[in-house]
C-alpha positions as MATLAB code, in Angstrom:
seq = 'MSFPAMMVFLVALTGLIWLLDRLFLAPRRDKESKEPLLVEYARSFFPIILLVLVIRSFIAEPFRIPSSSMLPTLHVGDFILVNKFAYGIRLPVLNSKLFDTGEPQRGDVIVFRYPQKEEDKDKPDVDYIKRVVGVPGDRIGYFNKTIYINGQPIGQEIKEKKPELANLAAAGSELRFEHLGNEGHYILVDPKRRLVEGETVVADGQYFVMGDNRDNSNDSRFWGTVPEENLVGKAFFIWMSWDWNEGGIVWNRLGQSID';
ca = [
      50.504  119.654  104.247;
      47.182  118.139  105.174;
      46.928  114.998  105.412;
      44.816  114.210  102.370;
      47.519  116.601  100.330;
      50.345  113.987  101.808;
      48.969  111.198  100.694;
      47.920  112.203   97.599;
      51.680  113.145   97.429;
      52.905  109.732   98.295;
      50.285  107.715   95.955;
      51.323  109.974   92.989;
      55.687  109.680   94.356;
      55.867  106.101   94.625;
      53.760  105.077   91.403;
      55.891  107.144   89.865;
      59.416  105.711   90.828;
      57.131  102.602   90.008;
      56.224  103.427   86.585;
      59.513  104.344   85.679;
      61.403  101.780   86.586;
      58.404   99.392   84.618;
      59.483  101.493   81.566;
      63.035  102.419   80.996;
      64.761  100.723   83.767;
      64.022   97.494   84.443;
      64.235   96.035   80.492;
      67.631   96.749   80.871;
      68.466   94.985   83.935;
      70.103   91.855   83.834;
      67.999   88.904   84.891;
      70.468   88.195   88.073;
      70.422   91.873   88.699;
      68.550   92.448   91.612;
      65.270   95.413   92.369;
      66.610   98.742   93.349;
      65.857   99.341   97.019;
      64.273  102.694   96.050;
      62.001  101.066   93.496;
      61.243   98.202   96.103;
      59.707  100.459   98.338;
      57.968  102.355   95.776;
      56.270   99.032   94.550;
      55.752   97.909   98.095;
      53.745  101.055   99.379;
      52.529  102.002   96.290;
      49.359   99.499   96.717;
      48.886  100.768  100.740;
      49.129  104.136  100.478;
      46.726  103.685   97.111;
      44.117  101.651   99.498;
      44.095  104.454  102.846;
      44.220  107.325  100.178;
      40.519  105.557   98.329;
      39.139  104.916  101.997;
      39.548  107.401  103.656;
      38.869  109.550  100.522;
      35.648  108.267   99.819;
      34.397  105.700  101.951;
      35.314  106.160  105.974;
      37.727  108.609  107.399;
      38.789  108.526  111.298;
      37.975  111.763  113.786;
      38.699  111.879  117.206;
      36.640  113.890  119.125;
      38.933  116.505  120.974;
      36.314  119.152  123.147;
      33.758  118.905  125.538;
      30.992  120.018  123.199;
      28.799  117.743  121.866;
      28.121  115.779  125.691;
      26.154  113.979  126.102;
      26.306  112.254  122.496;
      30.430  112.007  122.359;
      32.397  112.472  124.886;
      35.831  113.724  124.661;
      38.285  110.836  123.247;
      35.738  109.109  121.395;
      36.947  108.324  118.480;
      34.318  107.723  115.703;
      34.056  107.078  112.235;
      32.673  109.550  109.137;
      30.756  108.426  106.624;
      32.269  110.437  103.487;
      30.341  108.831  100.613;
      26.946  110.874  102.809;
      26.911  114.083  101.347;
      28.602  113.468   97.653;
      31.743  111.836   96.515;
      34.179  114.698   96.053;
      38.142  114.783   94.890;
      40.804  114.226   97.960;
      42.790  118.070   98.361;
      40.527  119.974   95.884;
      37.182  118.875   97.353;
      35.265  119.241   94.016;
      32.146  117.558   94.547;
      31.606  114.529   91.293;
      28.065  114.107   92.369;
      25.270  114.050   94.739;
      24.927  111.039   97.313;
      22.676  112.752   99.862;
      21.971  115.855  102.134;
      22.293  117.189  105.551;
      18.854  116.373  107.323;
      18.321  117.832  110.911;
      19.682  116.365  113.159;
      22.786  114.684  111.294;
      25.821  114.805  113.373;
      28.406  116.000  110.866;
      32.117  116.954  110.521;
      33.145  120.386  108.462;
      36.149  122.071  108.166;
      35.261  125.628  109.829;
      33.864  128.203  107.216;
      37.503  130.584  108.563;
      36.520  134.422  107.518;
      39.162  136.573  105.560;
      41.274  136.853  108.512;
      41.570  133.361  109.015;
      42.930  132.650  105.720;
      46.692  131.627  106.780;
      45.189  129.226  109.107;
      45.033  125.671  109.060;
      42.049  124.466  107.908;
      40.330  122.800  110.926;
      37.338  119.860  111.331;
      34.378  120.795  113.345;
      31.796  118.609  114.630;
      28.065  119.677  115.311;
      24.696  118.716  115.028;
      22.168  119.723  111.597;
      19.511  122.289  113.032;
      18.671  124.047  110.522;
      18.805  122.958  106.706;
      18.512  125.568  103.778;
      15.914  127.980  104.016;
      15.022  127.277  107.475;
      14.409  130.251  109.881;
      16.094  129.152  112.672;
      15.666  131.046  116.648;
      17.067  130.176  120.012;
      15.703  131.411  122.747;
      15.383  130.006  126.277;
      17.278  127.481  125.925;
      15.350  126.346  123.274;
      15.096  126.086  118.979;
      12.824  127.585  116.992;
      12.093  125.957  113.210;
      10.036  128.366  111.586;
       8.401  130.165  114.192;
       7.861  126.295  115.590;
       9.228  125.436  119.221;
      11.278  121.947  119.410;
       9.909  120.301  122.299;
      12.307  119.194  125.133;
      11.981  116.940  128.309;
      13.921  116.467  131.663;
      15.835  113.488  131.903;
      17.437  111.827  135.079;
      20.742  113.115  134.370;
      23.219  109.542  133.477;
      26.026  108.482  136.063;
      28.713  108.700  133.462;
      28.079  111.949  132.997;
      28.813  113.445  136.744;
      32.407  114.077  136.017;
      32.081  115.340  132.709;
      29.544  117.696  132.375;
      29.842  120.700  134.454;
      27.797  121.377  137.619;
      24.130  122.329  137.354;
      23.956  121.320  133.842;
      20.558  119.501  133.160;
      20.295  116.230  130.736;
      17.316  116.810  128.351;
      16.136  115.202  125.525;
      15.279  117.435  122.772;
      12.818  116.466  120.032;
      14.808  117.518  116.698;
      14.865  114.852  113.341;
      13.663  111.538  113.588;
      14.214  110.182  115.963;
      15.776  112.574  119.062;
      18.604  113.091  120.903;
      20.427  114.166  124.432;
      21.911  116.908  125.211;
      22.790  119.208  128.063;
      21.794  122.959  129.173;
      22.565  124.981  131.846;
      19.931  127.343  133.476;
      22.447  129.505  134.632;
      23.923  130.459  131.930;
      22.871  133.072  129.131;
      24.357  133.198  125.321;
      23.863  134.486  122.334;
      20.421  134.366  121.062;
      18.763  135.372  118.586;
      16.656  134.867  114.969;
      18.413  134.099  111.401;
      17.580  132.924  107.752;
      19.592  129.905  106.689;
      20.581  130.641  103.171;
      20.484  128.325   99.717;
      23.821  125.921  100.023;
      23.785  126.577  104.122;
      23.420  125.003  107.146;
      23.610  126.064  110.648;
      24.868  123.660  113.534;
      25.016  123.705  117.240;
      26.955  121.027  119.563;
      25.250  119.488  122.450;
      26.889  120.922  124.762;
      24.431  123.967  123.810;
      26.019  126.275  126.660;
      29.679  124.882  126.378;
      29.966  124.670  122.501;
      31.424  127.445  119.838;
      28.812  126.789  116.752;
      27.180  129.030  114.640;
      25.045  130.798  116.864;
      28.920  132.811  117.165;
      30.358  132.278  113.872;
      27.586  132.116  111.273;
      26.094  128.973  108.996;
      28.124  126.039  107.424;
      29.124  126.116  103.101;
      27.826  123.060  101.641;
      31.429  122.900  100.418;
      32.924  123.040  103.384;
      31.007  119.569  105.025;
      33.468  116.210  104.998;
      30.606  113.977  106.108;
      28.443  112.183  108.288;
      29.321  111.206  112.044;
      27.771  107.544  112.403;
      29.816  104.938  114.383;
      32.303  104.962  117.934;
      35.193  102.640  117.097;
      37.512  103.378  120.223;
      37.287  105.369  123.003;
      39.673  105.975  125.145;
      39.603  108.358  129.064;
      42.403  108.450  130.843;
      40.859  108.506  134.137;
      39.292  106.339  133.841;
      42.239  103.884  133.685;
      42.209  104.075  129.055;
      39.488  102.096  127.367;
      35.890  102.833  128.230;
      34.745   99.572  127.096;
      30.552  100.495  126.818;
      31.225  103.203  124.439;
      32.383  101.503  121.489;
      30.300   99.980  119.090;
      27.687  102.831  119.354;
      25.994  104.738  116.540;
      25.845  108.311  116.614;
      22.190  109.689  117.160;
];
């Protein structure tokens, strides 16, 4: 059972126990009789669980970075917050959209459920995090480490590698600044490594995503685009970062916004 499904179940269970007691059992109890322990627990936990469910479903959800595919933007061990209302308000578990609040833009870092193929239907949903490269209608090409959008190359500049990436990035990788979206962002590339190249047109209701660690990312180049209904939210804030090799908390990463 997924965490949202478990939360919905607990809200329904504790709420039902509390309601049944108020309607049928409480009126029959003597004033001096104690409330049953089960009812006491249900009454105490119902508002807490409901609050957590509302916050996680409609406001913000925590997410842990499990891999290096988004280096240098996000490191393994980063704990981030995901804006749940950036791309529409959705019902928990059902994921059906109640109303629109916005759409992903090129350069957004998004969390989404992996678009499972027919052979993956019996596997649990897995959340991925990548950067939006192409929106509906875009013709996306990727050649010689460069993104092409509707035939136009996205500019890059080689930068001096940051000291904190020395032990995180693959040997020989280059740090570059890519001018995608409004602000641009850093990426890592391995000039000697060749991965999938080609061109595709992004269909309506779909998004083409890539990892910032371009040569160490499992993304739309391999399994295709992300359907709009798979969107979870927009990553916006690092609230904790943990690295055993650094002795625990990486203090200089706390509080960083995600661009």
